[in-house]
Amino acid sequence: MSRKGADIVIETLKEENVEVIFGLPGGAIMEVYDALYRDGSIKHILARHEQGAGHMAEGYAKATGKVGVAMTTSGPGATNIVTPIADAYMDSVPLVVITGQVPTHMIGNDAFQEVDIVGITRPITKHNFLVRDIEELPLIIREAFYIAKTGRPGPVLVDIPKDITQQLSDVKIPSLEEVKKALPGYKPHVEGNAQQIKKAAKLIMEAKRPVLYVGGGAVNAEAQEELIELAELMKIPVTTTTQGKGAFPENHPLSLRMLGMHGTYYANMAVYNSDLLIAVGARFDDRVTGKIDEFAPDAKIIHIDIDPASISKNIIVDVPIVGDVKIVLRKLINELKRKGAKILYLEERERWLEQIEKWKKLHPLTYKNSKKVIKPQYVIEQIYEVTSGDAIIVPGVGQHQMWAAMFYKFSYPRQFLNSGGLGTMGFGLPAGIGAKIGRPEKEVFVVDGDGSFIMTMQEIITAVQYKVPVKVAIINNAYLGMVRQWQELFYDKRYSEVDLSLQPDFVKLAESMGAVGFRAEKPKEVREILEEAMRIDDRPVIMDFVVDREENVLPMVPPGKSYRDMILEDGRGTEAETMYLVG
Amino acid sequence: MADIVGGADITVAKAPKFRQTRKGQVRKHIINVKVRNEIGVLARIATLIAGKGYNIESLSVGETHEPGISRMTIEVVGDDIVIDQVVKQLRKLIDTLKVRDITDVPHVERELVLIKVHTPTSRARDEVLRIVEIFRGKIVDVSPETYTIEVTGDEDKINAMLELLKPFGIKEMARTGKVAMRRELFAEEAGE
Ligand SMILES: Cc1ncc(C[n+]2csc(CCOP(=O)(O)OP(=O)(O)O)c2C)c(N)n1
Ligand SMILES: [Mg+2]
């Protein structure tokens, strides 16, 4: 049947089971919006800025594991979504972004609202396409979905010139088999090399002081069950990155919680003293390793990852295993069981776990609470309590993000959705809206900074319009706090351009957009407000928590330094004698 | 150093230790890439290499006997380890079918060069002609003042010839960039 290119777009999206598109229309994409209107079966969320649409699609994708879909017009619409695309690329988020383009015959002429978005996004997409022929349109869109969600997930952009959306064609929607056949150069590894898995099993059985270091790859592969089984089977403590949070429950006795720059003392000490590090779907980011040549200096490293290019990128590993994390872990467990799952140095292992318990007691995550001013950590703890630890937490970027990571305990995958790789301020609110749309049954708490919130706060309107009851807790220190902290610690308190004390009245701002606004200035108001917010389920709630302005995120490994240089929660350095194994 | 922990010996670090870090040798690499001949492939590959801060020394592209498939030979100077990373990332591109660093495997490489040499005197013309013959080149264009020479060969041959021609004055030069191919091993060699 002959139909317009625009209708083919919608038909193909339906074939991909797309339930929701986040976007904002304009000239070059109008035909597709017309087809969307006429069809009427796909929900569309009208963001107020394309960056918002992009982060919403990311939040949706991160919360559900499905592909997030965003749509914009050409030119400024397309450039406005560049940041979310880069963000999704860094954090391996499956995204399909459809952009309108000027008509084919005008491309390259500096036409009105023309920009070479394919060129611009080439280094920040897993792949991108400019559609040149209507006959290719459905194949390209299906390829985009296939590429976005398989292997190491990532964003794929499809740029569609306006004339192609207007032409008529009776081209068929291709089958998945045809899609795969059209991509002969794309074959993600999945199985994992059997020989390497054997080697890994041997190292694990022989290890005295092993640690599992788990990243976002384990969440993407849905490998929680395998991780718990492996850790319990071989008694291996587990630390995760921010992306890996929830892949292993943080209330599990073997959990070391987060490692790295703002990791726990005990996670970092365990990694530093380990003799075997098993990296699972993680990429040895510099925020994790600190000074690379002092990272786990005594350890052999096993690295399991779907992306061959991630392996031995930042650090030399002893046993690389390329494959799907879930499949490889399952095979590894089977191999270990086949060999009797023996821990060869059982006594040393017991002592290793004892040592870790000592580290946990020596320097747990703590802070000094106050009766006069609200401490940011206290707010996070209270959020944990009123949500019974079950909410999805979506932070912005800064100190509040780290406090959210530290003082909320995460128990299931896709529970902590943050902009980890790119560190995009403004991610929180729109991503939280996307997450709530994807998982309406879950409470979604955006823990935002006053600086981050302002970058995308227009999306409150979007949440009001679609009755998305996200809760937004602004940890308001009236500072670009994380930058201020660095200035305090490394620039002699020269607070250059970080003061945000001139700010909108967040309560009135919320109310002006039809949301509910609350403010807490005293510690005792925190709980009251949160409880009241929990009773609202038809609108977003914006809570302004006026917190201690100069609170710092601790512990901290200063940038470029080693775990040995960690600044502890009392602001003092690590005492050398506690660093290493002590009786 | 051994430490007594709860009665058992565990060997642990007592002083800071250092992990071996990655440092490779910096040298010229030859990478062969088989690609689908799609729009933007070249840009993708160039962007990726430039993104590592490396300059492409030479790049040649041409069609192969298979329809829609092209082959590139890329010469790039870089750290072995970073190049290994580049190769892995090139493999990840959707449009690449095969990527191989052939620097350390037996291979043949050739480049074609056109050189316009200043030859105003008959003596210069005689001498240049002799050099061209020795290197089995060809004179492909002549003017009262110049010879234009075509020569193919590997890097050593071409460099040697250029050295000899330099004193006459090279007015212009164009190089195709290398093409390279792995040598096929004989059965007994392959079996080793
Ligand atoms: C878009 C963007 N611009 C700048 C930065 C650098 N940056 C990192 S944290 C931060 C301060 C964030 O302030 P706020 O959102 O109030 O959070 P706080 O640290 O105060 O909790 C800045 C400016 C960034 N990460 N993203
Ligand atoms: Mg702030």
XYZ file of C-alpha atoms in Angstrom, chain A residues 122-123 126-128 132 147 182-186 209 272 292-299 301 307-309 311-316 347-348 351 564 580-581, chain B residues 3-22 36 39-40 43-44 47 52 81 85 88-89 91-97:
76
model
C 29.252 11.290 14.503
C 31.646 10.984 17.461
C 26.911 4.486 18.214
C 25.860 5.043 14.609
C 23.855 7.579 12.637
C 18.549 9.448 1.124
C 21.957 -1.156 16.863
C 21.733 -5.511 6.066
C 24.374 -5.096 8.808
C 27.129 -7.543 7.879
C 29.770 -5.576 9.790
C 27.830 -5.550 13.056
C 41.612 -11.229 48.718
C 43.548 -1.184 47.170
C 45.983 4.702 37.644
C 49.354 3.265 38.576
C 48.330 3.020 42.215
C 44.963 1.453 41.521
C 44.727 -2.021 43.070
C 48.496 -2.321 42.784
C 48.638 -5.900 44.051
C 45.750 -7.326 42.069
C 42.503 -8.316 36.982
C 32.702 -4.054 24.390
C 36.095 -5.275 23.158
C 37.268 -1.659 22.943
C 39.094 -3.887 27.590
C 42.697 -2.950 28.352
C 41.893 0.662 27.494
C 42.927 2.336 30.734
C 44.597 -0.519 32.515
C 46.330 -3.755 31.554
C 41.269 -19.206 56.146
C 42.741 -16.167 54.389
C 40.203 -13.121 57.477
C 46.084 6.363 49.797
C 46.722 -1.997 55.042
C 45.552 -5.181 56.611
C 51.792 -9.698 58.374
C 50.236 -11.678 61.177
C 46.512 -11.330 60.993
C 44.619 -13.154 63.701
C 47.305 -15.813 63.832
C 47.620 -16.519 60.111
C 50.182 -15.196 57.713
C 48.921 -13.015 54.952
C 51.309 -11.276 52.677
C 50.234 -7.715 52.236
C 51.584 -4.475 50.986
C 53.160 -2.403 53.725
C 54.510 0.266 51.493
C 52.977 1.875 48.439
C 53.094 -0.299 45.386
C 52.736 0.580 41.792
C 50.790 -1.043 39.048
C 52.506 -1.533 35.757
C 51.120 1.079 33.411
C 50.745 1.029 29.718
C 30.942 -0.892 3.119
C 28.340 7.886 2.634
C 30.362 9.194 5.529
C 34.596 10.800 7.747
C 33.816 8.284 10.488
C 37.094 11.381 12.992
C 42.926 10.098 19.421
C 48.762 0.455 22.625
C 42.653 0.719 20.798
C 39.288 -2.105 18.219
C 37.218 1.018 17.818
C 36.087 -2.689 14.276
C 33.140 -1.362 16.259
C 32.057 0.961 13.464
C 28.965 -0.428 11.822
C 30.317 0.061 8.293
C 33.655 -1.675 8.783
C 33.771 -5.328 7.813
